[in-house]
PDB file of C-alpha atoms in Angstrom:
ATOM      1  CA  MET A   1      60.416 124.204 130.568  1.00  0.00           C
ATOM      2  CA  ALA A   2      58.905 121.420 132.667  1.00  0.00           C
ATOM      3  CA  HIS A   3      60.923 120.080 135.572  1.00  0.00           C
ATOM      4  CA  PRO A   4      61.875 116.378 135.560  1.00  0.00           C
ATOM      5  CA  ILE A   5      59.507 114.071 137.396  1.00  0.00           C
ATOM      6  CA  LEU A   6      62.429 111.694 137.967  1.00  0.00           C
ATOM      7  CA  GLN A   7      66.093 112.577 137.960  1.00  0.00           C
ATOM      8  CA  ALA A   8      69.263 110.659 138.700  1.00  0.00           C
ATOM      9  CA  GLU A   9      72.520 112.613 138.973  1.00  0.00           C
ATOM     10  CA  ASP A  10      76.068 111.278 139.250  1.00  0.00           C
ATOM     11  CA  VAL A  11      74.750 107.886 140.381  1.00  0.00           C
ATOM     12  CA  THR A  12      77.296 105.111 140.894  1.00  0.00           C
ATOM     13  CA  LYS A  13      76.787 101.543 142.122  1.00  0.00           C
ATOM     14  CA  THR A  14      79.494  98.910 142.566  1.00  0.00           C
ATOM     15  CA  TYR A  15      79.090  95.195 143.336  1.00  0.00           C
ATOM     16  CA  ASP A  16      82.190  93.335 144.560  1.00  0.00           C
ATOM     17  CA  GLY A  17      84.498  95.622 142.646  1.00  0.00           C
ATOM     18  CA  PHE A  18      82.377  95.652 139.484  1.00  0.00           C
ATOM     19  CA  ARG A  19      80.957  99.069 138.635  1.00  0.00           C
ATOM     20  CA  ALA A  20      77.429  98.307 137.410  1.00  0.00           C
ATOM     21  CA  ILE A  21      76.413 101.977 137.247  1.00  0.00           C
ATOM     22  CA  SER A  22      78.967 104.730 136.698  1.00  0.00           C
ATOM     23  CA  SER A  23      78.309 108.480 137.109  1.00  0.00           C
ATOM     24  CA  LEU A  24      74.869 108.077 135.529  1.00  0.00           C
ATOM     25  CA  ASN A  25      72.724 111.119 134.763  1.00  0.00           C
ATOM     26  CA  PHE A  26      69.110 110.545 133.704  1.00  0.00           C
ATOM     27  CA  TYR A  27      66.101 112.875 133.468  1.00  0.00           C
ATOM     28  CA  LEU A  28      62.501 111.806 132.815  1.00  0.00           C
ATOM     29  CA  PHE A  29      59.865 114.451 132.178  1.00  0.00           C
ATOM     30  CA  PRO A  30      56.130 114.362 132.981  1.00  0.00           C
ATOM     31  CA  GLY A  31      54.111 112.397 130.429  1.00  0.00           C
ATOM     32  CA  GLU A  32      57.205 111.105 128.635  1.00  0.00           C
ATOM     33  CA  LEU A  33      57.591 107.580 127.274  1.00  0.00           C
ATOM     34  CA  ARG A  34      61.323 106.835 127.353  1.00  0.00           C
ATOM     35  CA  THR A  35      62.927 103.683 126.020  1.00  0.00           C
ATOM     36  CA  VAL A  36      66.211 102.440 127.473  1.00  0.00           C
ATOM     37  CA  ILE A  37      68.346 100.024 125.480  1.00  0.00           C
ATOM     38  CA  GLY A  38      71.826  98.595 125.821  1.00  0.00           C
ATOM     39  CA  PRO A  39      73.787  95.358 125.566  1.00  0.00           C
ATOM     40  CA  ASN A  40      73.735  92.718 128.281  1.00  0.00           C
ATOM     41  CA  GLY A  41      75.614  94.010 131.310  1.00  0.00           C
ATOM     42  CA  ALA A  42      74.973  97.651 130.428  1.00  0.00           C
ATOM     43  CA  GLY A  43      73.350  98.287 133.824  1.00  0.00           C
ATOM     44  CA  LYS A  44      69.663  98.384 132.850  1.00  0.00           C
ATOM     45  CA  SER A  45      68.378  96.111 135.633  1.00  0.00           C
ATOM     46  CA  THR A  46      70.600  97.759 138.225  1.00  0.00           C
ATOM     47  CA  PHE A  47      69.277 101.135 137.105  1.00  0.00           C
ATOM     48  CA  PHE A  48      65.687  99.997 137.763  1.00  0.00           C
ATOM     49  CA  ASP A  49      66.776  98.494 141.112  1.00  0.00           C
ATOM     50  CA  LEU A  50      68.207 101.861 142.150  1.00  0.00           C
ATOM     51  CA  LEU A  51      65.080 103.764 141.097  1.00  0.00           C
ATOM     52  CA  THR A  52      62.839 101.453 143.138  1.00  0.00           C
ATOM     53  CA  GLY A  53      64.973 101.071 146.261  1.00  0.00           C
ATOM     54  CA  ARG A  54      65.989  97.438 145.734  1.00  0.00           C
ATOM     55  CA  ALA A  55      69.554  98.705 145.641  1.00  0.00           C
ATOM     56  CA  LYS A  56      71.191 101.815 147.074  1.00  0.00           C
ATOM     57  CA  PRO A  57      73.710 103.949 145.175  1.00  0.00           C
ATOM     58  CA  ASP A  58      77.236 104.339 146.482  1.00  0.00           C
ATOM     59  CA  ARG A  59      77.173 107.936 145.297  1.00  0.00           C
ATOM     60  CA  GLY A  60      74.784 110.389 143.694  1.00  0.00           C
ATOM     61  CA  SER A  61      71.147 111.399 144.103  1.00  0.00           C
ATOM     62  CA  ILE A  62      67.826 110.104 142.793  1.00  0.00           C
ATOM     63  CA  LYS A  63      64.902 112.491 143.126  1.00  0.00           C
ATOM     64  CA  PHE A  64      61.212 112.058 142.370  1.00  0.00           C
ATOM     65  CA  SER A  65      58.381 114.585 142.204  1.00  0.00           C
ATOM     66  CA  ALA A  66      55.536 112.766 143.963  1.00  0.00           C
ATOM     67  CA  SER A  67      53.128 115.591 143.116  1.00  0.00           C
ATOM     68  CA  ASP A  68      53.118 118.786 141.090  1.00  0.00           C
ATOM     69  CA  ALA A  69      52.932 120.900 144.243  1.00  0.00           C
ATOM     70  CA  ALA A  70      55.479 119.121 146.441  1.00  0.00           C
ATOM     71  CA  PRO A  71      59.255 119.527 146.142  1.00  0.00           C
ATOM     72  CA  PRO A  72      61.213 116.543 144.778  1.00  0.00           C
ATOM     73  CA  VAL A  73      61.841 113.712 147.240  1.00  0.00           C
ATOM     74  CA  ASP A  74      65.280 112.122 147.578  1.00  0.00           C
ATOM     75  CA  LEU A  75      64.688 108.387 147.105  1.00  0.00           C
ATOM     76  CA  THR A  76      68.111 107.164 148.169  1.00  0.00           C
ATOM     77  CA  GLY A  77      67.136 106.884 151.844  1.00  0.00           C
ATOM     78  CA  LEU A  78      63.778 105.171 151.243  1.00  0.00           C
ATOM     79  CA  ASN A  79      62.934 101.473 150.983  1.00  0.00           C
ATOM     80  CA  GLU A  80      60.935  99.730 148.261  1.00  0.00           C
ATOM     81  CA  TYR A  81      57.443 100.000 149.731  1.00  0.00           C
ATOM     82  CA  GLU A  82      57.927 103.691 150.564  1.00  0.00           C
ATOM     83  CA  ILE A  83      58.990 104.440 146.990  1.00  0.00           C
ATOM     84  CA  GLN A  84      56.063 102.422 145.641  1.00  0.00           C
ATOM     85  CA  ARG A  85      53.631 104.369 147.823  1.00  0.00           C
ATOM     86  CA  LEU A  86      55.058 107.627 146.536  1.00  0.00           C
ATOM     87  CA  GLY A  87      54.037 106.599 143.018  1.00  0.00           C
ATOM     88  CA  ILE A  88      56.751 104.599 141.256  1.00  0.00           C
ATOM     89  CA  GLY A  89      55.518 101.237 139.979  1.00  0.00           C
ATOM     90  CA  ARG A  90      57.656  98.532 138.426  1.00  0.00           C
ATOM     91  CA  LYS A  91      56.694  95.676 136.133  1.00  0.00           C
ATOM     92  CA  PHE A  92      59.257  92.892 135.926  1.00  0.00           C
ATOM     93  CA  GLN A  93      59.965  90.905 132.763  1.00  0.00           C
ATOM     94  CA  THR A  94      58.215  87.751 134.005  1.00  0.00           C
ATOM     95  CA  PRO A  95      54.528  88.392 134.677  1.00  0.00           C
ATOM     96  CA  SER A  96      53.493  87.927 138.302  1.00  0.00           C
ATOM     97  CA  VAL A  97      49.741  87.455 138.528  1.00  0.00           C
ATOM     98  CA  PHE A  98      47.520  85.490 140.910  1.00  0.00           C
ATOM     99  CA  GLY A  99      46.822  82.514 138.665  1.00  0.00           C
ATOM    100  CA  GLU A 100      43.982  81.014 140.720  1.00  0.00           C
ATOM    101  CA  HIS A 101      42.119  84.322 140.905  1.00  0.00           C
ATOM    102  CA  THR A 102      40.105  85.831 138.065  1.00  0.00           C
ATOM    103  CA  VAL A 103      41.377  88.618 135.860  1.00  0.00           C
ATOM    104  CA  GLU A 104      38.917  90.943 137.567  1.00  0.00           C
ATOM    105  CA  ASP A 105      40.038  89.925 141.063  1.00  0.00           C
ATOM    106  CA  ASN A 106      43.693  90.501 140.129  1.00  0.00           C
ATOM    107  CA  LEU A 107      42.813  94.084 139.243  1.00  0.00           C
ATOM    108  CA  ILE A 108      40.681  94.548 142.374  1.00  0.00           C
ATOM    109  CA  LEU A 109      43.604  93.406 144.533  1.00  0.00           C
ATOM    110  CA  SER A 110      45.757  96.070 142.895  1.00  0.00           C
ATOM    111  CA  LEU A 111      43.350  99.002 143.187  1.00  0.00           C
ATOM    112  CA  LYS A 112      44.820 101.878 145.122  1.00  0.00           C
ATOM    113  CA  GLY A 113      43.861 101.537 148.773  1.00  0.00           C
ATOM    114  CA  SER A 114      43.292  97.770 148.704  1.00  0.00           C
ATOM    115  CA  ARG A 115      44.318  96.083 151.944  1.00  0.00           C
ATOM    116  CA  GLY A 116      44.680  92.325 151.960  1.00  0.00           C
ATOM    117  CA  VAL A 117      43.345  89.625 149.636  1.00  0.00           C
ATOM    118  CA  PHE A 118      40.050  88.825 151.367  1.00  0.00           C
ATOM    119  CA  ALA A 119      39.246  92.427 152.264  1.00  0.00           C
ATOM    120  CA  ALA A 120      39.864  93.517 148.676  1.00  0.00           C
ATOM    121  CA  ILE A 121      37.906  90.740 146.973  1.00  0.00           C
ATOM    122  CA  PHE A 122      34.900  90.616 149.295  1.00  0.00           C
ATOM    123  CA  HIS A 123      34.604  94.341 149.891  1.00  0.00           C
ATOM    124  CA  LYS A 124      31.787  95.899 147.878  1.00  0.00           C
ATOM    125  CA  LEU A 125      33.260  98.147 145.224  1.00  0.00           C
ATOM    126  CA  SER A 126      32.172 101.758 145.057  1.00  0.00           C
ATOM    127  CA  ALA A 127      30.731 103.118 141.816  1.00  0.00           C
ATOM    128  CA  ALA A 128      34.042 104.895 141.193  1.00  0.00           C
ATOM    129  CA  GLN A 129      36.025 101.688 141.759  1.00  0.00           C
ATOM    130  CA  ARG A 130      33.689  99.707 139.502  1.00  0.00           C
ATOM    131  CA  GLY A 131      34.088 102.332 136.797  1.00  0.00           C
ATOM    132  CA  ARG A 132      37.856 102.242 137.166  1.00  0.00           C
ATOM    133  CA  LEU A 133      37.848  98.456 136.941  1.00  0.00           C
ATOM    134  CA  ASP A 134      35.819  98.500 133.722  1.00  0.00           C
ATOM    135  CA  GLU A 135      38.111 101.178 132.297  1.00  0.00           C
ATOM    136  CA  LEU A 136      41.199  99.086 133.036  1.00  0.00           C
ATOM    137  CA  LEU A 137      39.667  95.945 131.524  1.00  0.00           C
ATOM    138  CA  ASP A 138      38.872  97.861 128.345  1.00  0.00           C
ATOM    139  CA  LEU A 139      42.335  99.371 128.247  1.00  0.00           C
ATOM    140  CA  ILE A 140      44.136  96.024 128.474  1.00  0.00           C
ATOM    141  CA  ARG A 141      41.558  94.389 126.164  1.00  0.00           C
ATOM    142  CA  LEU A 142      40.515  91.707 128.620  1.00  0.00           C
ATOM    143  CA  SER A 143      36.898  92.713 129.257  1.00  0.00           C
ATOM    144  CA  ASP A 144      35.657  89.505 127.654  1.00  0.00           C
ATOM    145  CA  LYS A 145      37.926  87.441 129.940  1.00  0.00           C
ATOM    146  CA  ARG A 146      37.246  89.240 133.219  1.00  0.00           C
ATOM    147  CA  ARG A 147      35.886  86.008 134.787  1.00  0.00           C
ATOM    148  CA  TRP A 148      38.740  83.837 133.517  1.00  0.00           C
ATOM    149  CA  LYS A 149      41.329  82.579 135.968  1.00  0.00           C
ATOM    150  CA  ALA A 150      44.496  84.514 135.254  1.00  0.00           C
ATOM    151  CA  GLY A 151      46.496  81.297 134.979  1.00  0.00           C
ATOM    152  CA  LEU A 152      44.570  80.408 131.813  1.00  0.00           C
ATOM    153  CA  LEU A 153      45.649  83.545 129.944  1.00  0.00           C
ATOM    154  CA  SER A 154      48.298  83.514 127.230  1.00  0.00           C
ATOM    155  CA  HIS A 155      51.729  84.912 128.030  1.00  0.00           C
ATOM    156  CA  GLY A 156      50.917  88.187 126.295  1.00  0.00           C
ATOM    157  CA  GLU A 157      47.571  88.506 128.076  1.00  0.00           C
ATOM    158  CA  LYS A 158      49.290  87.965 131.436  1.00  0.00           C
ATOM    159  CA  GLN A 159      51.666  90.800 130.542  1.00  0.00           C
ATOM    160  CA  TRP A 160      48.713  93.075 129.754  1.00  0.00           C
ATOM    161  CA  LEU A 161      46.986  92.072 132.990  1.00  0.00           C
ATOM    162  CA  GLU A 162      50.080  92.934 134.982  1.00  0.00           C
ATOM    163  CA  ILE A 163      50.291  96.318 133.269  1.00  0.00           C
ATOM    164  CA  GLY A 164      46.649  96.795 134.259  1.00  0.00           C
ATOM    165  CA  MET A 165      47.470  95.805 137.841  1.00  0.00           C
ATOM    166  CA  LEU A 166      50.273  98.331 137.860  1.00  0.00           C
ATOM    167  CA  LEU A 167      47.945 101.045 136.558  1.00  0.00           C
ATOM    168  CA  ALA A 168      45.326 100.136 139.186  1.00  0.00           C
ATOM    169  CA  SER A 169      47.707 101.357 141.889  1.00  0.00           C
ATOM    170  CA  GLU A 170      47.791 104.772 140.145  1.00  0.00           C
ATOM    171  CA  PRO A 171      51.555 105.318 139.882  1.00  0.00           C
ATOM    172  CA  ARG A 172      52.971 108.555 138.514  1.00  0.00           C
ATOM    173  CA  VAL A 173      55.933 106.706 136.966  1.00  0.00           C
ATOM    174  CA  LEU A 174      55.834 103.241 135.389  1.00  0.00           C
ATOM    175  CA  LEU A 175      59.027 101.230 135.014  1.00  0.00           C
ATOM    176  CA  VAL A 176      58.430  98.411 132.516  1.00  0.00           C
ATOM    177  CA  ASP A 177      61.079  95.727 132.008  1.00  0.00           C
ATOM    178  CA  GLU A 178      61.165  93.995 128.596  1.00  0.00           C
ATOM    179  CA  PRO A 179      57.386  93.801 128.054  1.00  0.00           C
ATOM    180  CA  ALA A 180      57.743  92.245 124.577  1.00  0.00           C
ATOM    181  CA  ALA A 181      59.830  89.271 125.726  1.00  0.00           C
ATOM    182  CA  GLY A 182      58.247  85.968 124.698  1.00  0.00           C
ATOM    183  CA  MET A 183      55.345  87.564 122.826  1.00  0.00           C
ATOM    184  CA  THR A 184      54.056  86.859 119.349  1.00  0.00           C
ATOM    185  CA  ASP A 185      54.413  89.624 116.769  1.00  0.00           C
ATOM    186  CA  GLU A 186      50.732  90.503 117.143  1.00  0.00           C
ATOM    187  CA  GLU A 187      50.946  90.609 120.942  1.00  0.00           C
ATOM    188  CA  THR A 188      54.081  92.739 120.716  1.00  0.00           C
ATOM    189  CA  HIS A 189      52.370  95.274 118.464  1.00  0.00           C
ATOM    190  CA  ARG A 190      49.324  95.439 120.734  1.00  0.00           C
ATOM    191  CA  THR A 191      51.590  95.966 123.744  1.00  0.00           C
ATOM    192  CA  GLY A 192      53.212  98.873 121.938  1.00  0.00           C
ATOM    193  CA  GLU A 193      49.795 100.384 121.234  1.00  0.00           C
ATOM    194  CA  LEU A 194      48.897 100.010 124.913  1.00  0.00           C
ATOM    195  CA  LEU A 195      52.033 101.805 126.100  1.00  0.00           C
ATOM    196  CA  LEU A 196      51.664 104.551 123.498  1.00  0.00           C
ATOM    197  CA  GLY A 197      48.100 105.077 124.732  1.00  0.00           C
ATOM    198  CA  LEU A 198      49.415 105.682 128.261  1.00  0.00           C
ATOM    199  CA  ARG A 199      51.889 108.321 127.110  1.00  0.00           C
ATOM    200  CA  GLY A 200      50.985 111.757 128.420  1.00  0.00           C
ATOM    201  CA  LYS A 201      48.843 110.348 131.228  1.00  0.00           C
ATOM    202  CA  HIS A 202      51.790 108.604 132.856  1.00  0.00           C
ATOM    203  CA  SER A 203      55.564 108.961 132.769  1.00  0.00           C
ATOM    204  CA  ILE A 204      57.010 105.676 131.539  1.00  0.00           C
ATOM    205  CA  VAL A 205      60.448 104.104 131.235  1.00  0.00           C
ATOM    206  CA  VAL A 206      60.650 100.919 129.146  1.00  0.00           C
ATOM    207  CA  VAL A 207      63.728  98.695 129.040  1.00  0.00           C
ATOM    208  CA  GLU A 208      63.658  96.593 125.880  1.00  0.00           C
ATOM    209  CA  HIS A 209      65.834  94.542 123.497  1.00  0.00           C
ATOM    210  CA  ASP A 210      63.391  94.088 120.604  1.00  0.00           C
ATOM    211  CA  MET A 211      64.408  96.879 118.239  1.00  0.00           C
ATOM    212  CA  THR A 212      61.241  96.650 116.143  1.00  0.00           C
ATOM    213  CA  PHE A 213      59.248  97.204 119.317  1.00  0.00           C
ATOM    214  CA  VAL A 214      61.574 100.023 120.398  1.00  0.00           C
ATOM    215  CA  LYS A 215      61.021 101.744 117.053  1.00  0.00           C
ATOM    216  CA  GLN A 216      57.242 101.413 117.463  1.00  0.00           C
ATOM    217  CA  ILE A 217      57.009 102.921 120.962  1.00  0.00           C
ATOM    218  CA  SER A 218      59.728 105.544 120.586  1.00  0.00           C
ATOM    219  CA  ARG A 219      58.056 107.539 117.818  1.00  0.00           C
ATOM    220  CA  ASP A 220      58.178 111.201 118.830  1.00  0.00           C
ATOM    221  CA  GLY A 221      60.069 110.086 121.940  1.00  0.00           C
ATOM    222  CA  ARG A 222      63.643 109.629 123.062  1.00  0.00           C
ATOM    223  CA  VAL A 223      65.799 106.545 123.382  1.00  0.00           C
ATOM    224  CA  THR A 224      68.539 106.309 126.007  1.00  0.00           C
ATOM    225  CA  VAL A 225      71.449 103.951 125.329  1.00  0.00           C
ATOM    226  CA  LEU A 226      73.301 102.560 128.342  1.00  0.00           C
ATOM    227  CA  HIS A 227      76.803 101.143 128.055  1.00  0.00           C
ATOM    228  CA  GLN A 228      79.037 100.094 130.934  1.00  0.00           C
ATOM    229  CA  GLY A 229      76.655 101.649 133.436  1.00  0.00           C
ATOM    230  CA  THR A 230      76.452 105.119 131.981  1.00  0.00           C
ATOM    231  CA  VAL A 231      74.551 106.971 129.256  1.00  0.00           C
ATOM    232  CA  LEU A 232      76.270 106.482 125.921  1.00  0.00           C
ATOM    233  CA  CYS A 233      73.838 108.697 124.014  1.00  0.00           C
ATOM    234  CA  GLU A 234      70.215 109.863 123.847  1.00  0.00           C
ATOM    235  CA  GLY A 235      68.025 110.925 120.959  1.00  0.00           C
ATOM    236  CA  LYS A 236      65.361 109.943 118.475  1.00  0.00           C
ATOM    237  CA  PHE A 237      65.341 106.313 117.378  1.00  0.00           C
ATOM    238  CA  ASP A 238      66.856 107.038 113.941  1.00  0.00           C
ATOM    239  CA  GLU A 239      69.592 109.181 115.493  1.00  0.00           C
ATOM    240  CA  VAL A 240      70.495 106.465 117.978  1.00  0.00           C
ATOM    241  CA  GLN A 241      70.374 103.710 115.370  1.00  0.00           C
ATOM    242  CA  SER A 242      72.751 105.598 113.067  1.00  0.00           C
ATOM    243  CA  ASN A 243      75.177 106.581 115.844  1.00  0.00           C
ATOM    244  CA  GLN A 244      78.483 104.877 115.066  1.00  0.00           C
ATOM    245  CA  ARG A 245      79.390 104.327 118.707  1.00  0.00           C
ATOM    246  CA  VAL A 246      76.017 102.661 119.350  1.00  0.00           C
ATOM    247  CA  ARG A 247      76.474 100.445 116.290  1.00  0.00           C
ATOM    248  CA  GLU A 248      79.828  99.315 117.647  1.00  0.00           C
ATOM    249  CA  VAL A 249      78.798  98.534 121.229  1.00  0.00           C
ATOM    250  CA  TYR A 250      75.192  97.457 120.795  1.00  0.00           C
ATOM    251  CA  LEU A 251      74.080  96.728 117.263  1.00  0.00           C
ATOM    252  CA  GLY A 252      77.417  95.292 116.188  1.00  0.00           C
ATOM    253  CA  ARG A 253      80.130  96.874 114.097  1.00  0.00           C
ATOM    254  CA  GLY A 254      79.111  97.231 110.471  1.00  0.00           C
ATOM    255  CA  LYS A 255      75.564  95.871 110.899  1.00  0.00           C
ATOM    256  CA  HIS A 256      72.620  97.745 109.417  1.00  0.00           C
TER     257      HIS A 256
END
């Protein structure tokens, strides 16, 4: 059996007496697309903060396999940029792109090894970098808008661009926070197709509230339900949806 690429064990985090995360155990395996759901206040954002070094656990361990050959690294003593360099990338709910730069330049700035805005943009790309750029533009379906300023894109297109920027840095694990928020139904479906296409090549954790979207991206995958800072249950989408405890705390008692 494959070893987890990311594992959190007995992790607890308290803020001013409020326990945001409580004895949490979580295991993500290579190539897996995992969806995490839960009601407001369940600890989803804090969980991502702990995985990326924005917050430190009071107790427990968080380990990451930066490569297949190297032993797992304990992340709890590292800061954000060190964890990012190891290969954990995070996309926040609100897209953060360089609006005055073109779509293409946004991706160039994010390519692994880029150093500084001017150096990245004015440096002549290698054939490999040019090929990677074209591949990313095709993947996020923005090839025809590569010369557009990013600020002119729709909300959904900005989300896709930011996913492309995240991929340009070549992370091993992608943490994606509510990618469907504010999207049209068509944009939401296309975002699901994009994430499903990354499955197997990357290990991905998606936090999401849109249950139609969750159902789309969790086919053949697992859903983790957080409640009061700990894992309430895990399983296939249909199993989670029919779980009585989940229905009570998340979907609402008696709702179908």
